[in-house]
Amino acid sequence: MQKKFFMAEYSSILLEKAVDELAKLPGIGRKTALRLALHLLGEEKVTTETLAQSLLNMRGNIVLCKQCFNISDDEYCSICSNPKRDNGLLCVVADMRDVMAIERTGSFNGVYHVLGGVIDPINGISPNDLRIKELVDRSIKENFREIILALPATIEGDTTNYYIFKMLKHFEGQVTAIAKGIAVGDALEYADEVTLGRSIMNRIPFNR
Amino acid sequence: MQKKFFMAEYSSILLEKAVDELAKLPGIGRKTALRLALHLLGEEKVTTETLAQSLLNMRGNIVLCKQCFNISDDEYCSICSNPKRDNGLLCVVADMRDVMAIERTGSFNGVYHVLGGVIDPINGISPNDLRIKELVDRSIKENFREIILALPATIEGDTTNYYIFKMLKHFEGQVTAIAKGIAVGDALEYADEVTLGRSIMNRIPFNR
């Protein structure tokens, strides 16, 4: 491309700055960023103000729940402080995204514990980087009848499962892990060998 | 999906509000909006503050250039106020996006006039809704030797071309329209009939 002339693609430094910042977001390239910026320029001023304020409020005021370490607007999150949730059933997850995923299923009414990741020596994440000590503390202080480990079905997840299981040897309730098997709706021929193998190994009798 | 329990997909009203606002942007669904919000939550506070401030600055301070109606940070845009641009050559476009597209080519060194759309009776856009009067004024006051009409190659664009051409009958310089033909790099067999037809009709002799 020739660049003989002074080029003024944006003709506005303010627009260029906004595009720069939007393009830093994951999955947003400069073309999409420009489309978003021009969209905001075409809308009422209040649209941009509401968007900017909601982002500032979110980033400025969201904290981690003191009990479960899920994101929260208050000291204790809306799940921990909800009297209708079952406080005897604890679900241990790696990430707050996993809390959202489980809540969406609508099939869990207990409380959570967010570890903040899984043990991953290659990426330098050791048990001390996770909230495993806090989990052990909760397993002693609170009165759980069951702790469900709902960690990713990866080697790191399995390692973390095993580590936590060992750390919970004092715990008198049940420790369970979520079932791994073929996805509902999947055909057997498309499932990978390991998943299908575990699915057969962990088969469930009909009369249960 | 069963909804037996109190569901807390977001567990944070602040997060939910931010997701709501992000999801109002074009092409951003709720899943993408959540990903963007969680990304910002994981970054330093200053990232969100810079983004929000750049959007507010853009929406709050960008104006239209008094001369060409392109977006501008000042009374006159960086193109109109640049002494290196050729003030004798005017390019008429429908939208500020078209200014950006032409600037990106690097093959135009004149100035612009942004109409703000094209004549489109079906969508209720009449000549009075566009900056055609301002264009006629400029063609009288300023000293253009050529006015290039660079409007979309649609029926509405052609109608607007013709309307403007009639309104510029007093203008003594040349009025031209951008060439329509097959795209550079395109094979003839994939070009549509109308484009290929116009491309043959407007053929250019080799010795020019």
Tab-separated table of C-alpha atoms in Angstrom:
chain	number	residue	atom	x	y	z
A	1	MET	CA	0.000	0.000	0.000
A	2	GLN	CA	1.358	3.389	-0.925
A	3	LYS	CA	1.560	5.933	1.873
A	4	LYS	CA	2.377	9.021	-0.110
A	5	PHE	CA	0.065	11.283	1.804
A	6	PHE	CA	-0.748	12.199	5.360
A	7	MET	CA	-3.270	9.475	6.236
A	8	ALA	CA	-6.143	10.265	8.529
A	9	GLU	CA	-7.924	6.959	8.853
A	10	TYR	CA	-9.578	7.985	12.087
A	11	SER	CA	-9.453	11.804	11.836
A	12	SER	CA	-10.153	11.758	15.582
A	13	ILE	CA	-7.631	10.886	18.247
A	14	LEU	CA	-10.477	10.333	20.711
A	15	LEU	CA	-11.994	7.698	18.428
A	16	GLU	CA	-8.608	6.078	17.856
A	17	LYS	CA	-7.979	5.897	21.607
A	18	ALA	CA	-11.381	4.279	22.202
A	19	VAL	CA	-10.717	1.753	19.422
A	20	ASP	CA	-7.287	1.012	20.919
A	21	GLU	CA	-8.814	0.265	24.315
A	22	LEU	CA	-11.715	-1.817	22.962
A	23	ALA	CA	-9.278	-3.832	20.825
A	24	LYS	CA	-7.433	-4.883	23.988
A	25	LEU	CA	-10.446	-6.976	25.007
A	26	PRO	CA	-10.151	-10.697	24.219
A	27	GLY	CA	-11.618	-11.686	20.861
A	28	ILE	CA	-12.139	-8.064	19.789
A	29	GLY	CA	-10.003	-7.034	16.809
A	30	ARG	CA	-9.550	-3.478	15.554
A	31	LYS	CA	-12.344	-3.838	12.993
A	32	THR	CA	-14.856	-4.979	15.597
A	33	ALA	CA	-13.580	-2.327	18.023
A	34	LEU	CA	-14.204	0.363	15.408
A	35	ARG	CA	-17.694	-0.979	14.780
A	36	LEU	CA	-18.454	-0.859	18.512
A	37	ALA	CA	-17.043	2.665	18.875
A	38	LEU	CA	-19.015	3.986	15.880
A	39	HIS	CA	-22.120	2.290	17.259
A	40	LEU	CA	-21.686	4.149	20.554
A	41	LEU	CA	-21.079	7.396	18.656
A	42	GLY	CA	-24.386	6.902	16.871
A	43	GLU	CA	-26.334	6.200	20.058
A	44	GLU	CA	-27.453	8.649	22.734
A	45	LYS	CA	-24.739	9.833	25.123
A	46	VAL	CA	-26.446	8.044	28.002
A	47	THR	CA	-25.786	4.626	26.408
A	48	THR	CA	-22.032	5.145	26.625
A	49	GLU	CA	-22.306	6.639	30.094
A	50	THR	CA	-24.338	3.684	31.383
A	51	LEU	CA	-21.910	1.195	29.841
A	52	ALA	CA	-18.825	2.945	31.210
A	53	GLN	CA	-20.382	3.347	34.659
A	54	SER	CA	-21.473	-0.297	34.830
A	55	LEU	CA	-17.916	-1.421	33.996
A	56	LEU	CA	-16.413	0.942	36.589
A	57	ASN	CA	-18.931	-0.163	39.226
A	58	MET	CA	-18.250	-3.801	38.493
A	59	ARG	CA	-14.461	-3.539	38.541
A	60	GLY	CA	-14.413	-1.144	41.491
A	61	ASN	CA	-16.888	-2.807	43.807
A	62	ILE	CA	-16.926	-6.550	43.202
A	63	VAL	CA	-15.116	-8.470	45.925
A	64	LEU	CA	-14.591	-12.144	46.719
A	65	CYS	CA	-17.039	-13.732	49.154
A	66	LYS	CA	-15.294	-14.198	52.508
A	67	GLN	CA	-16.722	-17.677	52.840
A	68	CYS	CA	-16.670	-19.322	49.380
A	69	PHE	CA	-14.412	-16.942	47.361
A	70	ASN	CA	-16.978	-16.592	44.603
A	71	ILE	CA	-17.371	-13.060	43.217
A	72	SER	CA	-19.763	-11.039	45.313
A	73	ASP	CA	-21.172	-7.554	45.748
A	74	ASP	CA	-21.056	-7.862	49.541
A	75	GLU	CA	-18.876	-9.472	52.204
A	76	TYR	CA	-20.815	-12.721	51.759
A	77	CYS	CA	-22.135	-13.714	48.332
A	78	SER	CA	-25.790	-14.176	47.469
A	79	ILE	CA	-25.405	-17.967	47.606
A	80	CYS	CA	-23.690	-18.161	51.017
A	81	SER	CA	-26.142	-15.685	52.532
A	82	ASN	CA	-29.240	-17.381	51.112
A	83	PRO	CA	-31.011	-19.337	53.893
A	84	LYS	CA	-32.724	-21.581	51.320
A	85	ARG	CA	-29.418	-23.133	50.186
A	86	ASP	CA	-28.349	-26.430	51.721
A	87	ASN	CA	-25.373	-25.665	53.979
A	88	GLY	CA	-24.592	-29.354	54.477
A	89	LEU	CA	-23.636	-29.873	50.830
A	90	LEU	CA	-20.409	-28.297	49.552
A	91	CYS	CA	-19.303	-28.207	45.914
A	92	VAL	CA	-15.607	-27.501	45.308
A	93	VAL	CA	-14.867	-25.833	41.945
A	94	ALA	CA	-11.762	-24.402	40.310
A	95	ASP	CA	-13.187	-21.125	39.051
A	96	MET	CA	-16.113	-18.733	39.503
A	97	ARG	CA	-17.104	-19.580	35.901
A	98	ASP	CA	-17.771	-23.111	37.143
A	99	VAL	CA	-20.164	-21.784	39.798
A	100	MET	CA	-22.104	-20.068	37.002
A	101	ALA	CA	-22.111	-23.248	34.904
A	102	ILE	CA	-23.431	-25.363	37.799
A	103	GLU	CA	-26.026	-22.732	38.774
A	104	ARG	CA	-27.296	-22.749	35.190
A	105	THR	CA	-28.050	-26.482	35.439
A	106	GLY	CA	-30.468	-25.766	38.265
A	107	SER	CA	-29.640	-29.150	39.802
A	108	PHE	CA	-27.515	-28.089	42.773
A	109	ASN	CA	-28.852	-26.412	45.888
A	110	GLY	CA	-25.803	-26.564	48.126
A	111	VAL	CA	-22.997	-24.043	48.638
A	112	TYR	CA	-19.639	-23.615	46.903
A	113	HIS	CA	-15.940	-23.313	47.526
A	114	VAL	CA	-13.923	-21.667	44.737
A	115	LEU	CA	-10.297	-22.847	44.736
A	116	GLY	CA	-9.038	-20.300	42.227
A	117	GLY	CA	-7.519	-22.919	39.898
A	118	VAL	CA	-6.119	-26.439	39.959
A	119	ILE	CA	-2.679	-27.771	40.881
A	120	ASP	CA	-0.574	-27.291	37.752
A	121	PRO	CA	3.192	-27.590	38.372
A	122	ILE	CA	4.048	-26.899	34.713
A	123	ASN	CA	2.424	-23.481	34.995
A	124	GLY	CA	3.808	-22.991	38.496
A	125	ILE	CA	0.531	-23.394	40.401
A	126	SER	CA	1.138	-25.271	43.643
A	127	PRO	CA	-1.432	-26.200	46.331
A	128	ASN	CA	-0.385	-23.092	48.286
A	129	ASP	CA	-1.595	-20.865	45.437
A	130	LEU	CA	-5.097	-22.299	45.778
A	131	ARG	CA	-7.652	-21.958	48.572
A	132	ILE	CA	-7.157	-25.526	49.775
A	133	LYS	CA	-6.215	-24.517	53.341
A	134	GLU	CA	-9.443	-22.493	53.500
A	135	LEU	CA	-11.358	-25.561	52.268
A	136	VAL	CA	-9.819	-27.729	55.006
A	137	ASP	CA	-10.729	-25.039	57.579
A	138	ARG	CA	-14.318	-24.977	56.329
A	139	SER	CA	-14.526	-28.789	56.419
A	140	ILE	CA	-13.659	-28.601	60.134
A	141	LYS	CA	-15.702	-25.545	61.188
A	142	GLU	CA	-18.824	-26.009	59.065
A	143	ASN	CA	-21.021	-29.019	59.291
A	144	PHE	CA	-20.964	-30.594	55.814
A	145	ARG	CA	-22.376	-34.059	55.261
A	146	GLU	CA	-20.908	-34.256	51.745
A	147	ILE	CA	-18.157	-32.510	49.788
A	148	ILE	CA	-18.497	-32.811	46.001
A	149	LEU	CA	-15.314	-32.251	44.002
A	150	ALA	CA	-16.349	-30.676	40.669
A	151	LEU	CA	-12.948	-29.966	39.127
A	152	PRO	CA	-12.061	-30.117	35.426
A	153	ALA	CA	-11.767	-33.637	33.950
A	154	THR	CA	-8.078	-33.089	33.181
A	155	ILE	CA	-4.887	-34.576	34.621
A	156	GLU	CA	-4.470	-31.395	36.697
A	157	GLY	CA	-8.068	-31.675	37.904
A	158	ASP	CA	-7.568	-35.331	38.854
A	159	THR	CA	-4.319	-34.496	40.666
A	160	THR	CA	-6.111	-31.756	42.604
A	161	ASN	CA	-8.998	-34.112	43.400
A	162	TYR	CA	-6.562	-36.629	44.833
A	163	TYR	CA	-4.616	-33.983	46.782
A	164	ILE	CA	-7.788	-32.580	48.329
A	165	PHE	CA	-9.081	-36.056	49.122
A	166	LYS	CA	-5.865	-36.721	51.083
A	167	MET	CA	-6.121	-33.351	52.871
A	168	LEU	CA	-9.693	-34.185	53.928
A	169	LYS	CA	-8.833	-37.447	55.710
A	170	HIS	CA	-10.164	-36.010	59.012
A	171	PHE	CA	-13.523	-35.269	57.324
A	172	GLU	CA	-16.206	-37.720	58.457
A	173	GLY	CA	-18.802	-36.961	55.773
A	174	GLN	CA	-18.695	-38.290	52.238
A	175	VAL	CA	-16.297	-36.974	49.598
A	176	THR	CA	-17.521	-37.464	46.030
A	177	ALA	CA	-16.386	-36.389	42.572
A	178	ILE	CA	-18.673	-35.520	39.649
A	179	ALA	CA	-19.290	-38.344	37.184
A	180	LYS	CA	-17.212	-38.495	34.029
A	181	GLY	CA	-18.714	-40.236	31.026
A	182	ILE	CA	-20.157	-39.637	27.600
A	183	ALA	CA	-22.130	-36.425	27.205
A	184	VAL	CA	-25.926	-36.659	27.175
A	185	GLY	CA	-27.026	-36.793	23.537
A	186	ASP	CA	-23.671	-38.078	22.284
A	187	ALA	CA	-23.305	-41.135	20.076
A	188	LEU	CA	-20.855	-43.727	21.404
A	189	GLU	CA	-18.837	-43.846	18.195
A	190	TYR	CA	-17.843	-40.194	18.543
A	191	ALA	CA	-16.783	-40.353	22.206
A	192	ASP	CA	-13.030	-40.574	22.782
A	193	GLU	CA	-11.624	-43.879	24.120
A	194	VAL	CA	-10.696	-42.598	27.590
A	195	THR	CA	-14.106	-41.047	28.207
A	196	LEU	CA	-15.940	-44.112	26.920
A	197	GLY	CA	-13.654	-46.367	28.973
A	198	ARG	CA	-14.339	-44.450	32.202
A	199	SER	CA	-18.010	-44.346	31.296
A	200	ILE	CA	-18.092	-48.162	31.182
A	201	MET	CA	-15.940	-48.496	34.300
A	202	ASN	CA	-18.283	-46.228	36.295
A	203	ARG	CA	-21.469	-47.879	35.010
A	204	ILE	CA	-24.560	-47.473	37.171
A	205	PRO	CA	-26.937	-50.389	37.921
A	206	PHE	CA	-30.510	-49.871	36.747
A	207	ASN	CA	-32.120	-50.695	40.057
A	208	ARG	CA	-30.353	-47.967	42.025
B	1	MET	CA	-34.561	-27.000	32.491
B	2	GLN	CA	-35.784	-27.410	36.027
B	3	LYS	CA	-35.760	-24.282	38.167
B	4	LYS	CA	-36.530	-25.784	41.528
B	5	PHE	CA	-34.067	-23.664	43.437
B	6	PHE	CA	-33.099	-20.057	43.824
B	7	MET	CA	-30.633	-19.676	40.953
B	8	ALA	CA	-27.628	-17.401	41.285
B	9	GLU	CA	-25.969	-17.638	37.896
B	10	TYR	CA	-24.138	-14.365	38.403
B	11	SER	CA	-24.110	-14.084	42.222
B	12	SER	CA	-23.268	-10.433	41.646
B	13	ILE	CA	-25.729	-7.792	40.501
B	14	LEU	CA	-22.795	-5.560	39.503
B	15	LEU	CA	-21.494	-8.254	37.161
B	16	GLU	CA	-24.945	-8.898	35.770
B	17	LYS	CA	-25.450	-5.196	35.080
B	18	ALA	CA	-22.089	-4.971	33.275
B	19	VAL	CA	-22.954	-8.046	31.197
B	20	ASP	CA	-26.357	-6.529	30.372
B	21	GLU	CA	-24.739	-3.334	29.108
B	22	LEU	CA	-21.977	-5.082	27.133
B	23	ALA	CA	-24.558	-7.386	25.527
B	24	LYS	CA	-26.341	-4.313	24.102
B	25	LEU	CA	-23.382	-3.719	21.784
B	26	PRO	CA	-23.844	-4.996	18.221
B	27	GLY	CA	-22.558	-8.525	17.669
B	28	ILE	CA	-21.927	-9.108	21.388
B	29	GLY	CA	-24.118	-11.822	22.893
B	30	ARG	CA	-24.474	-12.565	26.592
B	31	LYS	CA	-21.782	-15.253	26.510
B	32	THR	CA	-19.232	-12.924	24.923
B	33	ALA	CA	-20.309	-10.116	27.251
B	34	LEU	CA	-19.681	-12.355	30.262
B	35	ARG	CA	-16.257	-13.300	28.900
B	36	LEU	CA	-15.361	-9.616	28.461
B	37	ALA	CA	-16.614	-8.725	31.950
B	38	LEU	CA	-14.705	-11.583	33.592
B	39	HIS	CA	-11.614	-10.578	31.626
B	40	LEU	CA	-11.855	-7.043	33.015
B	41	LEU	CA	-12.391	-8.439	36.515
B	42	GLY	CA	-9.170	-10.410	36.166
B	43	GLU	CA	-7.143	-7.431	34.951
B	44	GLU	CA	-5.822	-4.499	36.959
B	45	LYS	CA	-8.395	-1.863	37.896
B	46	VAL	CA	-6.667	0.673	35.670
B	47	THR	CA	-7.529	-1.348	32.530
B	48	THR	CA	-11.249	-0.923	33.133
B	49	GLU	CA	-10.794	2.714	34.130
B	50	THR	CA	-8.842	3.506	30.946
B	51	LEU	CA	-11.411	1.732	28.791
B	52	ALA	CA	-14.365	3.464	30.446
B	53	GLN	CA	-12.683	6.859	30.302
B	54	SER	CA	-11.737	6.491	26.630
B	55	LEU	CA	-15.351	5.649	25.768
B	56	LEU	CA	-16.669	8.607	27.792
B	57	ASN	CA	-14.114	10.973	26.247
B	58	MET	CA	-14.976	9.771	22.767
B	59	ARG	CA	-18.737	10.011	23.157
B	60	GLY	CA	-18.578	13.238	25.116
B	61	ASN	CA	-16.098	15.215	23.050
B	62	ILE	CA	-16.245	14.106	19.429
B	63	VAL	CA	-18.046	16.612	17.230
B	64	LEU	CA	-18.725	16.904	13.524
B	65	CYS	CA	-16.278	19.010	11.493
B	66	LYS	CA	-17.930	22.331	10.622
B	67	GLN	CA	-16.665	22.102	7.063
B	68	CYS	CA	-16.901	18.466	5.939
B	69	PHE	CA	-19.104	16.882	8.677
B	70	ASN	CA	-16.617	14.118	9.304
B	71	ILE	CA	-16.091	13.209	12.974
B	72	SER	CA	-13.552	15.472	14.591
B	73	ASP	CA	-11.973	16.338	17.913
B	74	ASP	CA	-11.991	20.061	17.081
B	75	GLU	CA	-14.144	22.546	15.214
B	76	TYR	CA	-12.397	21.577	11.977
B	77	CYS	CA	-11.224	17.991	11.410
B	78	SER	CA	-7.619	16.939	10.917
B	79	ILE	CA	-8.173	16.571	7.167
B	80	CYS	CA	-9.800	19.973	6.566
B	81	SER	CA	-7.189	21.721	8.700
B	82	ASN	CA	-4.226	19.957	7.104
B	83	PRO	CA	-2.466	22.376	4.698
B	84	LYS	CA	-0.948	19.448	2.776
B	85	ARG	CA	-4.345	18.251	1.526
B	86	ASP	CA	-5.517	19.354	-1.916
B	87	ASN	CA	-8.386	21.811	-1.333
B	88	GLY	CA	-9.302	21.790	-5.020
B	89	LEU	CA	-10.414	18.170	-4.984
B	90	LEU	CA	-13.591	17.222	-3.112
B	91	CYS	CA	-14.800	13.697	-2.458
B	92	VAL	CA	-18.480	13.310	-1.519
B	93	VAL	CA	-19.245	10.250	0.629
B	94	ALA	CA	-22.336	8.949	2.393
B	95	ASP	CA	-20.805	8.117	5.758
B	96	MET	CA	-17.756	8.776	7.920
B	97	ARG	CA	-16.921	5.062	7.559
B	98	ASP	CA	-16.384	5.782	3.859
B	99	VAL	CA	-13.843	8.497	4.714
B	100	MET	CA	-11.905	5.897	6.706
B	101	ALA	CA	-12.137	3.380	3.863
B	102	ILE	CA	-10.814	5.900	1.314
B	103	GLU	CA	-8.071	7.132	3.674
B	104	ARG	CA	-6.933	3.536	4.105
B	105	THR	CA	-6.352	3.243	0.337
B	106	GLY	CA	-3.795	6.064	0.548
B	107	SER	CA	-4.731	7.143	-2.978
B	108	PHE	CA	-6.714	10.302	-2.257
B	109	ASN	CA	-5.197	13.566	-1.092
B	110	GLY	CA	-8.174	15.879	-1.411
B	111	VAL	CA	-10.840	16.832	1.118
B	112	TYR	CA	-14.218	15.295	1.925
B	113	HIS	CA	-17.881	16.093	2.293
B	114	VAL	CA	-19.907	13.637	4.389
B	115	LEU	CA	-23.580	13.605	3.360
B	116	GLY	CA	-24.800	11.540	6.289
B	117	GLY	CA	-26.512	8.925	4.097
B	118	VAL	CA	-28.062	8.547	0.659
B	119	ILE	CA	-31.529	9.412	-0.650
B	120	ASP	CA	-33.720	6.476	0.338
B	121	PRO	CA	-37.466	7.191	0.098
B	122	ILE	CA	-38.417	3.699	1.333
B	123	ASN	CA	-36.638	4.388	4.625
B	124	GLY	CA	-37.876	7.980	4.670
B	125	ILE	CA	-34.545	9.667	3.876
B	126	SER	CA	-35.127	12.637	1.588
B	127	PRO	CA	-32.536	15.082	0.185
B	128	ASN	CA	-33.362	17.480	3.031
B	129	ASP	CA	-32.162	14.918	5.582
B	130	LEU	CA	-28.719	14.924	3.972
B	131	ARG	CA	-26.045	17.634	3.835
B	132	ILE	CA	-26.672	18.353	0.137
B	133	LYS	CA	-27.462	22.045	0.683
B	134	GLU	CA	-24.138	22.367	2.517
B	135	LEU	CA	-22.414	20.641	-0.413
B	136	VAL	CA	-23.958	23.097	-2.881
B	137	ASP	CA	-22.848	25.989	-0.632
B	138	ARG	CA	-19.301	24.646	-0.549
B	139	SER	CA	-19.260	24.185	-4.331
B	140	ILE	CA	-20.008	27.919	-4.624
B	141	LYS	CA	-17.803	29.303	-1.838
B	142	GLU	CA	-14.785	27.009	-2.100
B	143	ASN	CA	-12.731	26.717	-5.211
B	144	PHE	CA	-12.961	23.072	-6.280
B	145	ARG	CA	-11.733	22.002	-9.698
B	146	GLU	CA	-13.312	18.557	-9.330
B	147	ILE	CA	-16.025	16.969	-7.223
B	148	ILE	CA	-15.841	13.165	-6.988
B	149	LEU	CA	-19.042	11.375	-6.030
B	150	ALA	CA	-18.047	8.274	-4.055
B	151	LEU	CA	-21.444	6.966	-3.000
B	152	PRO	CA	-22.473	3.322	-2.588
B	153	ALA	CA	-22.972	1.386	-5.842
B	154	THR	CA	-26.641	0.841	-5.035
B	155	ILE	CA	-29.849	2.174	-6.582
B	156	GLU	CA	-30.051	4.683	-3.727
B	157	GLY	CA	-26.439	5.709	-4.321
B	158	ASP	CA	-27.074	6.168	-8.047
B	159	THR	CA	-30.225	8.204	-7.337
B	160	THR	CA	-28.262	10.429	-4.966
B	161	ASN	CA	-25.445	10.768	-7.535
B	162	TYR	CA	-27.936	11.939	-10.122
B	163	TYR	CA	-29.708	14.313	-7.717
B	164	ILE	CA	-26.426	15.906	-6.653
B	165	PHE	CA	-25.270	16.165	-10.262
B	166	LYS	CA	-28.433	18.146	-11.075
B	167	MET	CA	-27.976	20.371	-8.008
B	168	LEU	CA	-24.417	21.167	-9.128
B	169	LYS	CA	-25.365	22.507	-12.567
B	170	HIS	CA	-23.852	25.912	-11.671
B	171	PHE	CA	-20.545	24.221	-10.832
B	172	GLU	CA	-17.948	24.877	-13.513
B	173	GLY	CA	-15.401	22.248	-12.495
B	174	GLN	CA	-15.693	18.566	-13.295
B	175	VAL	CA	-18.107	16.230	-11.531
B	176	THR	CA	-17.022	12.580	-11.560
B	177	ALA	CA	-18.223	9.340	-9.974
B	178	ILE	CA	-15.995	6.501	-8.783
B	179	ALA	CA	-15.581	3.625	-11.253
B	180	LYS	CA	-17.782	0.567	-10.873
B	181	GLY	CA	-16.474	-2.709	-12.219
B	182	ILE	CA	-15.135	-6.065	-11.194
B	183	ALA	CA	-13.017	-6.097	-8.046
B	184	VAL	CA	-9.246	-6.281	-8.418
B	185	GLY	CA	-8.275	-9.943	-8.097
B	186	ASP	CA	-11.731	-11.250	-9.067
B	187	ALA	CA	-12.287	-13.855	-11.766
B	188	LEU	CA	-14.829	-12.797	-14.412
B	189	GLU	CA	-16.921	-15.929	-14.006
B	190	TYR	CA	-17.763	-15.027	-10.384
B	191	ALA	CA	-18.717	-11.393	-11.037
B	192	ASP	CA	-22.458	-10.714	-11.220
B	193	GLU	CA	-23.959	-9.786	-14.577
B	194	VAL	CA	-24.725	-6.143	-13.790
B	195	THR	CA	-21.227	-5.447	-12.484
B	196	LEU	CA	-19.571	-7.220	-15.398
B	197	GLY	CA	-21.899	-5.420	-17.824
B	198	ARG	CA	-21.013	-1.982	-16.403
B	199	SER	CA	-17.384	-3.007	-16.320
B	200	ILE	CA	-17.475	-3.653	-20.092
B	201	MET	CA	-19.557	-0.523	-20.771
B	202	ASN	CA	-17.064	1.685	-18.920
B	203	ARG	CA	-13.992	0.054	-20.431
B	204	ILE	CA	-10.836	2.169	-20.489
B	205	PRO	CA	-8.573	2.433	-23.581
B	206	PHE	CA	-5.022	1.201	-23.028
B	207	ASN	CA	-3.321	4.289	-24.408
B	208	ARG	CA	-4.879	6.680	-21.874
